[in-house]
Coordinates of C-alpha atoms and ligand atoms in Angstrom, one line a residue:
M26 CA 153.6 124.8 139.4
S27 CA 155.4 123.0 136.9
Q28 CA 155.4 124.7 133.5
F29 CA 156.2 121.2 131.7
R30 CA 153.6 120.0 129.1
Q31 CA 153.8 116.6 127.5
T32 CA 152.8 116.5 124.0
A33 CA 150.6 113.6 123.3
P34 CA 151.3 111.0 120.7
A35 CA 149.7 111.8 117.2
L36 CA 149.0 110.0 113.9
K37 CA 149.7 111.1 110.4
N38 CA 148.0 109.6 107.3
Q39 CA 148.3 105.9 108.2
Y40 CA 148.9 105.0 104.4
D41 CA 151.3 107.4 103.6
D42 CA 153.2 106.7 107.0
D43 CA 153.2 103.0 106.6
R44 CA 156.7 101.7 105.0
V45 CA 155.8 98.1 105.5
L46 CA 152.4 98.2 103.8
R47 CA 153.5 100.5 100.9
S48 CA 156.7 98.5 100.2
Y49 CA 154.9 95.2 100.3
L50 CA 152.2 96.6 97.8
E51 CA 155.0 97.8 95.4
R52 CA 156.3 94.3 95.4
V53 CA 153.1 92.4 94.7
L54 CA 151.0 94.8 92.8
P55 CA 151.7 95.8 89.1
A56 CA 152.4 99.5 89.0
D57 CA 149.0 100.1 87.1
V58 CA 147.0 98.3 89.8
L59 CA 148.9 100.2 92.7
S60 CA 148.3 103.5 91.0
E61 CA 144.6 102.8 90.5
I62 CA 144.0 101.8 94.1
H63 CA 146.4 104.5 95.6
D64 CA 143.6 107.1 96.2
S65 CA 141.3 104.5 98.1
L66 CA 144.2 103.5 100.3
S67 CA 145.3 107.2 100.9
E68 CA 141.8 108.1 101.8
M69 CA 141.6 105.5 104.2
G70 CA 144.8 106.1 105.7
R71 CA 143.6 109.9 106.0
L72 CA 140.5 108.9 107.8
A73 CA 142.2 106.5 110.1
G74 CA 144.7 108.8 111.2
G75 CA 142.3 111.8 111.2
E76 CA 138.6 112.0 111.7
L77 CA 138.1 108.4 112.6
Y78 CA 140.8 108.4 115.2
E79 CA 139.4 111.5 116.8
L80 CA 136.1 110.1 117.0
Q81 CA 137.4 106.8 118.4
L82 CA 139.1 108.8 121.2
A83 CA 135.8 110.9 121.9
D84 CA 133.6 107.7 121.8
R85 CA 135.8 105.9 124.4
L86 CA 133.3 105.7 127.2
N87 CA 130.4 104.8 125.2
E88 CA 129.3 101.2 124.7
P89 CA 126.5 99.4 123.0
T90 CA 123.1 99.2 125.0
L91 CA 120.2 96.5 125.0
T92 CA 116.7 97.8 125.9
Q93 CA 114.6 94.5 126.5
W94 CA 111.3 96.2 127.2
D95 CA 109.4 99.2 125.9
A96 CA 107.4 101.5 128.3
W97 CA 104.3 99.4 127.8
G98 CA 105.7 96.1 128.7
N99 CA 106.4 94.8 125.2
R100 CA 109.6 92.8 124.6
I101 CA 111.7 94.7 122.0
D102 CA 115.2 93.7 122.7
K103 CA 116.7 96.8 120.9
I104 CA 120.4 97.3 120.6
E105 CA 121.7 100.7 120.2
L106 CA 125.3 101.0 118.9
T107 CA 127.9 103.7 119.8
P108 CA 128.4 106.9 117.5
L109 CA 131.8 105.6 116.4
W110 CA 130.2 102.2 115.1
R111 CA 127.2 104.0 113.4
V112 CA 130.0 106.1 111.4
A113 CA 132.2 102.9 110.9
E114 CA 129.4 101.2 109.2
R115 CA 128.6 103.9 106.7
I116 CA 132.5 104.4 105.9
A117 CA 133.0 100.5 105.7
A118 CA 130.2 100.4 103.1
E119 CA 130.9 103.6 101.0
H120 CA 134.7 102.4 100.9
G121 CA 133.9 99.1 99.9
V122 CA 135.8 97.3 102.8
V123 CA 133.9 94.2 102.0
A124 CA 132.8 94.9 98.5
T125 CA 136.3 95.3 97.1
A126 CA 136.9 91.6 97.4
Y127 CA 133.7 90.7 95.5
E128 CA 134.0 93.4 92.8
Q129 CA 137.3 91.8 91.7
R130 CA 138.4 94.7 89.8
H131 CA 141.9 93.7 90.1
G132 CA 141.1 89.9 90.0
S133 CA 142.7 88.0 92.5
L134 CA 144.7 90.9 93.9
S135 CA 141.4 92.5 95.0
R136 CA 141.7 90.4 98.3
V137 CA 145.1 92.2 98.8
H138 CA 143.3 95.6 98.3
Q139 CA 140.8 94.7 100.6
G140 CA 143.0 93.6 103.1
A141 CA 144.9 96.8 102.9
L142 CA 141.5 98.8 103.4
A143 CA 140.7 96.5 106.4
Y144 CA 144.1 97.0 107.7
L145 CA 143.9 100.7 107.8
F146 CA 140.3 101.0 108.8
T147 CA 140.4 98.4 111.7
P148 CA 142.4 100.2 114.4
S149 CA 140.3 103.4 114.4
T150 CA 137.0 101.6 114.6
D151 CA 137.1 99.7 117.8
I152 CA 136.8 96.3 116.3
Y153 CA 134.1 97.0 113.6
S154 CA 136.2 94.5 111.7
C155 CA 134.2 91.9 113.7
P156 CA 130.9 92.3 112.0
L157 CA 132.8 93.1 108.7
A158 CA 134.7 89.9 108.9
M159 CA 131.5 87.8 109.4
T160 CA 129.7 89.7 106.6
D161 CA 132.6 88.9 104.2
G162 CA 132.5 85.4 105.4
A163 CA 128.9 84.9 105.0
A164 CA 129.0 86.3 101.5
R165 CA 131.6 83.9 100.6
T166 CA 129.8 81.0 102.2
L167 CA 126.4 81.7 100.4
L168 CA 128.2 82.2 97.0
N169 CA 130.2 78.8 97.5
S170 CA 126.8 77.1 98.5
G171 CA 125.2 77.4 95.2
N172 CA 122.0 78.2 97.0
Q173 CA 120.5 80.7 94.4
A174 CA 117.6 81.8 96.3
L175 CA 119.7 82.8 99.3
I176 CA 122.3 84.3 97.1
D177 CA 119.8 86.5 95.3
R178 CA 118.2 87.6 98.8
A179 CA 121.3 88.3 100.8
V180 CA 124.7 88.8 98.9
P181 CA 123.8 91.9 97.2
H182 CA 123.2 93.6 100.6
L183 CA 126.5 92.0 102.0
I184 CA 128.7 93.4 99.2
T185 CA 127.1 96.7 98.3
R186 CA 128.8 100.0 98.7
D187 CA 125.3 101.7 99.5
P188 CA 124.9 102.3 103.1
K189 CA 121.1 102.3 103.0
E190 CA 121.1 98.8 101.6
F191 CA 124.3 97.4 103.4
W192 CA 123.7 94.4 105.7
T193 CA 126.0 92.9 108.1
A194 CA 125.8 89.2 109.1
G195 CA 126.4 87.3 112.4
Q196 CA 127.9 83.9 112.8
W197 CA 126.3 81.9 115.7
M198 CA 128.2 78.8 116.4
T199 CA 129.2 78.6 120.3
E200 CA 126.7 77.4 122.6
L201 CA 127.1 76.6 126.5
T202 CA 128.3 73.1 125.6
G203 CA 131.4 74.6 123.7
G204 CA 132.7 76.8 121.1
S205 CA 135.7 74.4 120.0
D206 CA 133.6 71.2 120.1
V207 CA 130.8 72.5 118.2
G208 CA 129.5 69.1 117.5
L209 CA 127.9 69.2 121.0
S210 CA 125.5 72.0 119.9
E211 CA 121.9 71.5 121.1
T212 CA 120.0 73.7 119.0
L213 CA 117.1 71.9 117.3
A214 CA 115.7 72.6 114.0
K215 CA 112.1 71.5 113.2
Q216 CA 110.9 71.6 109.9
E217 CA 107.4 73.2 109.2
P218 CA 105.1 70.7 107.8
G219 CA 104.8 71.1 103.8
S220 CA 107.3 73.8 103.8
N221 CA 111.1 74.3 103.4
T222 CA 111.2 76.7 106.4
F223 CA 112.6 75.2 109.6
R224 CA 112.1 76.8 113.1
L225 CA 115.1 76.9 115.4
Y226 CA 115.1 76.1 119.3
G227 CA 118.3 76.6 121.6
R228 CA 120.5 79.0 123.1
K229 CA 123.6 80.5 121.5
W230 CA 126.2 81.6 124.0
F231 CA 128.5 84.1 122.1
T232 CA 126.8 86.1 119.2
S233 CA 128.8 88.9 118.2
A234 CA 127.4 91.9 116.0
I235 CA 124.0 91.2 117.2
A236 CA 122.7 94.2 115.4
S237 CA 123.2 92.3 112.2
Q238 CA 120.4 91.8 109.8
M239 CA 121.2 88.1 109.0
A240 CA 123.2 85.4 110.6
L241 CA 124.4 82.0 109.6
T242 CA 124.2 79.4 112.3
L243 CA 124.4 75.7 113.2
A244 CA 121.4 73.6 114.3
R245 CA 120.5 69.8 114.4
P246 CA 117.4 69.0 112.2
E247 CA 115.2 66.6 114.2
G248 CA 116.1 63.0 113.7
N249 CA 119.7 63.8 112.8
P250 CA 122.5 61.9 114.6
P251 CA 124.8 63.6 117.4
G252 CA 128.0 65.1 116.5
G253 CA 129.2 67.6 113.9
R254 CA 127.9 65.9 110.9
G255 CA 124.4 65.8 112.2
L256 CA 124.4 69.4 112.3
A257 CA 123.1 71.7 109.3
L258 CA 123.9 75.2 108.3
F259 CA 121.2 77.6 108.5
Y260 CA 120.5 81.1 107.2
L261 CA 118.1 83.6 109.0
E262 CA 117.1 87.0 109.1
T263 CA 117.1 88.5 112.7
R264 CA 114.1 90.9 112.6
D265 CA 110.7 91.2 110.7
E266 CA 109.5 94.1 108.5
H267 CA 108.6 95.9 111.7
G268 CA 112.2 95.6 113.2
S269 CA 110.8 92.9 115.8
P270 CA 113.1 90.1 116.4
R271 CA 111.9 86.8 114.8
N272 CA 111.5 84.7 117.8
I273 CA 114.9 85.6 119.1
Q274 CA 115.3 86.8 122.7
I275 CA 118.5 88.6 123.5
N276 CA 119.1 87.7 127.1
R277 CA 122.0 90.1 128.0
L278 CA 124.9 91.5 126.5
K279 CA 128.4 90.1 127.6
D280 CA 130.6 92.1 130.1
K281 CA 133.9 91.7 128.3
L282 CA 137.4 92.4 129.0
G283 CA 137.7 94.0 125.7
T284 CA 136.0 94.4 122.3
R285 CA 133.5 96.6 124.3
K286 CA 132.0 98.2 121.3
V287 CA 131.1 94.8 119.8
P288 CA 127.6 93.9 121.2
T289 CA 128.2 90.2 121.9
A290 CA 125.0 88.6 123.1
E291 CA 123.4 85.7 124.6
L292 CA 120.2 84.5 122.8
T293 CA 117.5 82.1 123.0
L294 CA 116.0 81.0 119.7
D295 CA 112.4 80.2 120.5
G296 CA 111.1 79.0 116.9
T297 CA 113.3 81.4 114.8
P298 CA 112.4 80.8 111.2
A299 CA 115.5 79.7 109.2
Q300 CA 116.4 78.1 105.8
L301 CA 118.9 75.3 104.9
V302 CA 121.8 76.8 103.2
K303 CA 123.3 73.5 101.9
G304 CA 121.6 70.4 102.7
P305 CA 120.6 68.9 106.2
V306 CA 123.9 67.6 107.4
E307 CA 127.6 68.6 107.3
G308 CA 126.9 72.0 108.9
V309 CA 130.4 72.3 110.3
R310 CA 132.0 71.3 107.0
N311 CA 129.7 73.9 105.1
I312 CA 130.6 76.7 107.5
A313 CA 134.2 76.4 106.8
P314 CA 134.4 79.0 103.9
L315 CA 133.2 81.6 106.7
L316 CA 135.7 80.6 109.2
N317 CA 138.4 80.8 106.6
I318 CA 137.7 84.4 105.9
T319 CA 137.2 85.3 109.5
R320 CA 140.4 83.9 110.2
L321 CA 142.1 86.0 107.5
W322 CA 140.5 88.9 108.9
N323 CA 141.7 88.1 112.5
G324 CA 145.2 88.0 111.0
I325 CA 144.7 91.3 109.3
S326 CA 143.3 92.7 112.5
A327 CA 146.3 91.4 114.7
V328 CA 148.7 93.2 112.4
A329 CA 146.7 96.3 112.2
L330 CA 146.5 96.8 116.0
M331 CA 150.2 96.0 116.1
R332 CA 151.1 98.7 113.7
R333 CA 148.8 101.1 115.5
G334 CA 150.4 100.6 118.7
L335 CA 153.9 101.0 117.2
A336 CA 152.9 104.0 115.3
L337 CA 151.9 105.9 118.4
S338 CA 154.8 104.6 120.3
A339 CA 157.3 105.5 117.8
D340 CA 155.6 109.2 117.8
Y341 CA 155.7 109.3 121.5
A342 CA 159.4 108.4 121.7
S343 CA 160.2 111.4 119.7
K344 CA 158.2 113.7 122.1
R345 CA 159.1 112.1 125.5
V346 CA 162.4 113.2 127.3
A347 CA 164.1 111.0 129.9
F348 CA 167.5 111.5 131.0
G349 CA 168.4 114.5 128.8
A350 CA 167.3 113.4 125.5
P351 CA 164.0 112.0 123.7
L352 CA 163.3 108.3 124.3
S353 CA 163.9 107.9 120.3
E354 CA 167.7 108.7 121.2
K355 CA 168.0 106.1 123.9
P356 CA 169.7 102.8 122.5
L357 CA 167.7 100.5 124.6
H358 CA 164.3 102.0 124.0
V359 CA 165.1 102.0 120.4
D360 CA 166.1 98.5 120.5
T361 CA 163.0 97.5 122.4
L362 CA 160.9 99.0 119.7
A363 CA 162.9 97.4 116.9
T364 CA 162.1 94.1 118.4
L365 CA 158.3 94.7 118.4
Q366 CA 158.6 96.1 114.8
A367 CA 160.3 92.9 113.7
E368 CA 157.5 90.9 115.1
F369 CA 155.0 93.1 113.5
E370 CA 156.6 92.8 110.2
G371 CA 157.0 89.0 110.2
A372 CA 153.2 89.0 111.1
F373 CA 152.2 91.3 108.3
H374 CA 153.8 89.4 105.6
L375 CA 152.1 86.3 106.8
A376 CA 148.8 87.6 107.0
F377 CA 148.9 89.2 103.6
Y378 CA 150.3 86.3 101.9
V379 CA 147.2 84.4 103.2
A380 CA 145.2 87.1 101.5
E381 CA 147.1 86.7 98.2
L382 CA 146.3 82.8 98.4
T383 CA 142.6 83.5 99.4
G384 CA 142.3 86.0 96.3
R385 CA 143.8 83.4 94.0
S386 CA 141.6 80.7 95.4
E387 CA 138.5 82.9 94.9
T388 CA 139.1 83.4 91.3
R389 CA 140.3 79.9 90.8
E390 CA 143.7 80.8 89.8
I391 CA 145.4 78.7 92.5
S392 CA 147.3 75.4 91.8
D393 CA 146.3 72.2 93.8
D394 CA 149.6 72.5 95.8
D395 CA 148.7 76.3 96.7
A396 CA 145.0 75.3 97.7
L397 CA 146.5 72.8 100.2
L398 CA 149.0 75.5 101.4
L399 CA 146.2 77.8 101.9
R400 CA 144.3 75.3 103.9
L401 CA 147.5 74.8 106.1
L402 CA 148.6 78.4 106.3
T403 CA 145.2 79.7 107.4
P404 CA 145.1 78.2 110.9
I405 CA 148.9 78.7 111.3
M406 CA 148.7 82.3 110.4
K407 CA 145.6 83.0 112.6
L408 CA 147.2 81.4 115.7
T409 CA 150.6 82.8 115.1
T410 CA 149.6 86.4 114.6
G411 CA 147.1 86.3 117.4
K412 CA 149.7 85.3 120.0
Q413 CA 152.1 88.3 118.4
A414 CA 149.4 90.7 118.7
V415 CA 149.0 90.4 122.5
M416 CA 152.8 90.4 123.2
V417 CA 153.3 93.5 121.1
A418 CA 150.3 95.2 122.6
S419 CA 151.6 94.7 126.0
E420 CA 155.1 95.9 125.3
V421 CA 153.6 98.9 123.6
L422 CA 151.7 99.9 126.7
E423 CA 154.9 99.6 128.7
S424 CA 156.8 101.8 126.1
F425 CA 154.5 104.4 127.3
G426 CA 155.4 103.9 130.9
G427 CA 152.5 104.9 133.4
A428 CA 150.6 106.6 130.4
G429 CA 150.3 103.2 128.8
Y430 CA 148.1 102.0 131.6
V431 CA 145.7 105.0 131.8
E432 CA 142.6 104.8 130.1
D433 CA 142.0 108.5 128.8
T434 CA 145.2 107.9 126.7
G435 CA 143.3 105.5 124.6
L436 CA 146.1 102.9 124.9
P437 CA 144.9 100.1 127.2
V438 CA 142.1 99.2 124.8
L439 CA 144.8 98.2 122.3
L440 CA 145.8 95.5 124.8
R441 CA 142.2 94.4 125.8
D442 CA 141.1 94.1 122.2
S443 CA 144.1 92.3 121.2
Q444 CA 143.5 89.6 123.9
V445 CA 140.4 88.4 122.0
L446 CA 142.6 87.4 118.8
P447 CA 143.8 84.2 120.2
I448 CA 140.4 83.1 121.7
W449 CA 137.7 83.6 119.0
E450 CA 137.6 82.1 115.6
G451 CA 139.3 79.0 117.2
T452 CA 141.8 79.2 120.2
T453 CA 145.6 78.6 119.7
N454 CA 145.2 74.8 120.7
V455 CA 142.2 74.3 118.6
L456 CA 144.0 75.9 115.4
A457 CA 147.2 74.0 116.4
L458 CA 145.2 70.6 116.0
D459 CA 143.6 71.9 112.8
T460 CA 147.2 72.5 111.5
L461 CA 147.9 68.6 112.0
R462 CA 144.6 67.8 110.2
A463 CA 145.6 70.3 107.3
L464 CA 148.9 68.5 106.9
Q465 CA 147.1 65.3 106.4
S466 CA 144.7 66.8 103.7
D467 CA 146.0 64.3 101.1
G468 CA 146.8 61.5 103.3
D469 CA 150.5 61.8 104.3
P470 CA 151.5 64.6 106.8
R471 CA 155.2 64.4 105.6
Q472 CA 154.1 65.2 102.1
G473 CA 152.0 68.1 103.5
L474 CA 155.1 69.3 105.3
R475 CA 157.3 68.9 102.2
R476 CA 154.8 71.1 100.4
F477 CA 155.1 73.7 103.2
E478 CA 158.9 73.5 103.1
A479 CA 158.9 73.9 99.2
A480 CA 156.8 77.3 99.6
V481 CA 159.2 78.4 102.3
M482 CA 162.3 77.8 100.5
S483 CA 161.1 79.3 97.4
C484 CA 160.9 82.6 99.4
V485 CA 164.7 82.6 100.3
A486 CA 165.8 81.0 96.9
N487 CA 169.2 82.7 96.0
V488 CA 169.8 84.4 99.2
S489 CA 172.7 83.7 101.2
D490 CA 172.2 85.1 104.8
D491 CA 172.6 83.8 108.3
A492 CA 168.8 84.1 108.5
V493 CA 168.3 81.5 105.9
R494 CA 170.3 79.1 108.0
V495 CA 167.8 79.7 110.8
V496 CA 164.9 79.0 108.3
R497 CA 166.6 75.7 107.3
A498 CA 167.3 74.5 110.7
A499 CA 163.8 75.2 111.8
L500 CA 162.2 73.4 108.9
G501 CA 164.6 70.4 109.6
H502 CA 163.6 70.4 113.2
A503 CA 159.9 70.4 112.4
A504 CA 160.2 67.6 110.0
S505 CA 162.3 65.4 112.5
W506 CA 159.6 66.1 115.3
L507 CA 156.7 65.0 113.0
A508 CA 158.7 61.8 112.1
D509 CA 159.5 61.0 115.7
A510 CA 156.6 62.1 117.6
Q511 CA 154.2 59.2 118.8
G512 CA 150.8 58.9 120.4
D513 CA 149.7 61.8 122.8
A514 CA 153.1 63.5 122.1
V515 CA 151.9 64.7 118.6
E516 CA 148.9 66.6 120.2
A517 CA 150.8 67.8 123.2
G518 CA 153.4 69.3 120.9
A519 CA 151.0 70.7 118.2
R520 CA 151.0 74.2 119.4
R521 CA 154.9 74.6 119.5
F522 CA 155.2 72.8 116.1
S523 CA 152.4 75.2 114.6
L524 CA 154.0 78.3 115.9
T525 CA 157.5 77.0 114.6
L526 CA 155.9 76.6 111.2
G527 CA 154.3 80.1 111.4
R528 CA 157.4 81.7 112.6
T529 CA 159.3 80.2 110.0
M530 CA 157.1 81.2 107.2
E531 CA 157.1 84.7 108.6
L532 CA 161.0 84.7 108.5
A533 CA 160.9 83.6 105.0
L534 CA 158.5 86.2 103.8
L535 CA 160.5 88.8 105.5
I536 CA 163.7 87.8 103.8
K537 CA 161.8 87.9 100.5
Q538 CA 160.7 91.2 101.1
A539 CA 164.1 92.5 102.2
Q540 CA 165.6 91.0 99.3
W541 CA 163.3 92.7 97.0
S542 CA 163.6 96.1 98.5
L543 CA 167.0 96.0 99.9
D544 CA 165.9 98.6 102.5
H545 CA 168.0 98.6 105.4
K546 CA 165.0 98.9 107.8
A547 CA 163.6 95.6 106.4
I548 CA 167.0 93.8 106.3
N549 CA 167.5 94.9 110.2
S550 CA 164.0 93.4 110.7
V551 CA 165.1 89.9 109.2
R552 CA 168.1 89.8 111.3
R553 CA 166.3 90.6 114.5
F554 CA 163.4 88.2 113.9
A555 CA 165.8 85.5 113.1
S556 CA 167.4 85.9 116.4
L557 CA 164.1 86.2 118.4
G558 CA 163.6 82.6 118.3
V559 CA 161.7 80.9 115.3
D560 CA 162.0 77.3 116.2
V561 CA 159.9 76.8 119.6
I562 CA 159.7 72.9 119.4
F563 CA 161.5 71.1 122.2
Ligands
LIG618 C1 134.3 88.4 122.5 C2 134.0 87.4 122.0 C3 133.2 87.2 120.9 C4 132.6 86.0 120.4 N1 131.7 85.9 119.3 C5 131.3 84.9 118.9 C6 130.5 84.7 117.8 O1 130.0 85.8 117.4 N2 130.0 83.8 117.3 C7 130.3 82.5 118.0 O2 129.9 81.4 117.3 N3 131.4 82.4 119.0 C8 131.8 83.6 119.2 N4 132.6 83.7 120.4 C9 133.2 82.4 120.9 C10 134.3 81.9 120.7 O3 134.5 81.3 119.4 C11 134.6 80.7 121.7 O4 134.9 81.2 122.9 C12 135.9 79.9 121.4 O5 135.9 79.2 120.1 C13 136.2 79.0 122.4 O6 135.3 78.1 122.9 P1 134.7 78.0 124.2 O7 134.7 79.4 124.9 O8 133.5 77.2 124.6 O9 136.0 77.2 125.2 P2 136.2 75.7 125.4 O10 135.9 75.3 123.7 O11 135.7 75.3 126.4 O12 137.8 75.7 125.4 C14 138.4 76.0 126.6 C15 140.0 75.8 126.5 O13 140.3 74.4 126.1 C16 141.0 74.5 125.0 N5 140.8 73.2 124.2 C17 139.6 72.8 123.6 N6 139.5 71.5 123.3 C18 140.9 71.3 123.1 C19 141.8 70.2 122.8 N7 141.1 69.1 122.1 N8 143.0 70.1 123.1 C20 143.7 71.2 123.6 N9 143.0 72.2 124.2 C21 141.6 72.3 123.8 C22 140.8 75.6 124.1 O14 142.0 76.0 123.6 C23 140.6 76.6 125.3 O15 142.0 77.2 125.9 C24 133.2 84.9 121.0 C25 134.0 84.9 121.9 C26 134.4 86.1 122.5 C27 135.4 86.1 123.6

């Protein structure tokens, strides 16, 4: 028998151990703010690398269950979450993973603080970020709606730190007819005579976090025209005071590739009571604040999962020996991981830049130009980081060899869970088309692109490096493509164009961070990212 024993990869405190996060926070936060939030981040880093990670590994085979009937033939549609998710809910509330953004103890920078908490929390909780993202998005949407009755009723629950009072929210848009083209939605809303309450009738085809206490959903009030404009945004509570579903049948839970801890259900609404959030039309427009927040969470989740894979892979490389030395001393293995690290760092800075802009938008400290930039960067960031997450997760698995393909290492789930990031909250193509719309926000797409160029160039001002030439060349190509493309070629090229803008902004932000820190690792990531292909337009 071989005496050989392979040491498993291990995690340290995920805040203390994260050069990229710590260096970024030092750059963007005033020293007193950083010192005030240090303990909350260090504690979350400790949980994420310790107790939560151990629980995650122990919980690996558990999945949520749906019990449709009780022993006496009553329809109950009860959802049981896994132990990891029950703990995750408590920790999320107590540590203010949603609340921090609304308490605004540090003004607009509270979004950055919250983003950092979410980034540390997410990879050890098997996509508990999904209900939190929708909870955060629902709070923002209700606050923006000005509907005081609903704000008073729901928002205190959504942003509390008290686990007993904490509610999560669902977002029910996708129907069988389509998740991209939601204007085709068939759910009907019938107003109760003499009342403000509507009753909803229809089927929702993907509803994640179905254990949530409330949801925001789209339905068409009777008599409204077809299309997105004729839909209205509704608020509903999922269960009555006895815990019974309010005329909602959970038909089944989806059997999914990944996100298997997330109870994603197919529903029938059969007279579900609901309130209008903001008028009887324009539901798609009125739910936009929710999507902006969930897309930000999607980007933060993408970088969080990349970081987790790389933390495990780097540790393993120091423990796994091949051809006489640890993998961490093999130039090709080191080179392979450095490429993934550069992709992760680019994605990290883009996601957190969008968090900065979101925070300034929420505290109304944003200029008109930056508000338009945020509108443009949100879809760009979501689609770019989603693609990077899948690529990095796939390579991370390969960096473990066969172990990366074996379930009880806890590694394959990284790839499965990452694969959802380019799909939900708008697929890559749908967001690429949205990028084109965002460029036209004030009428002239060339003006929109010039604003983007100005933001990019402000990151690299006073830097002379070959990487800046790559930035300039990509911007020039994007501008000439936009000026020349005609007819169907505009839509056909939208994905390559949007990815080029995303990667260009990532490189510019990497340069900015490296110039500030003068850290040789950050500088290496700049050089590598610049050579990996920033301009993908052809
Ligand atoms: C795990 C999971 C959980 C989910 N949870 C929720 C939830 O809680 N709430 C919710 O509302 N939805 C949820 N969804 C649904 C998700 O948002 C949709 O699946 C997604 O928006 C795509 O919609 P679809 O599945 O109908 O695909 P389709 O809209 O049919 O798209 C199919 C393909 O066509 C492409 N496409 C569509 N239109 C165009 C176009 N104009 N040009 C080019 N390409 C185009 C898309 O990019 C895609 O590749 C969830 C999905 C998953 C996988």
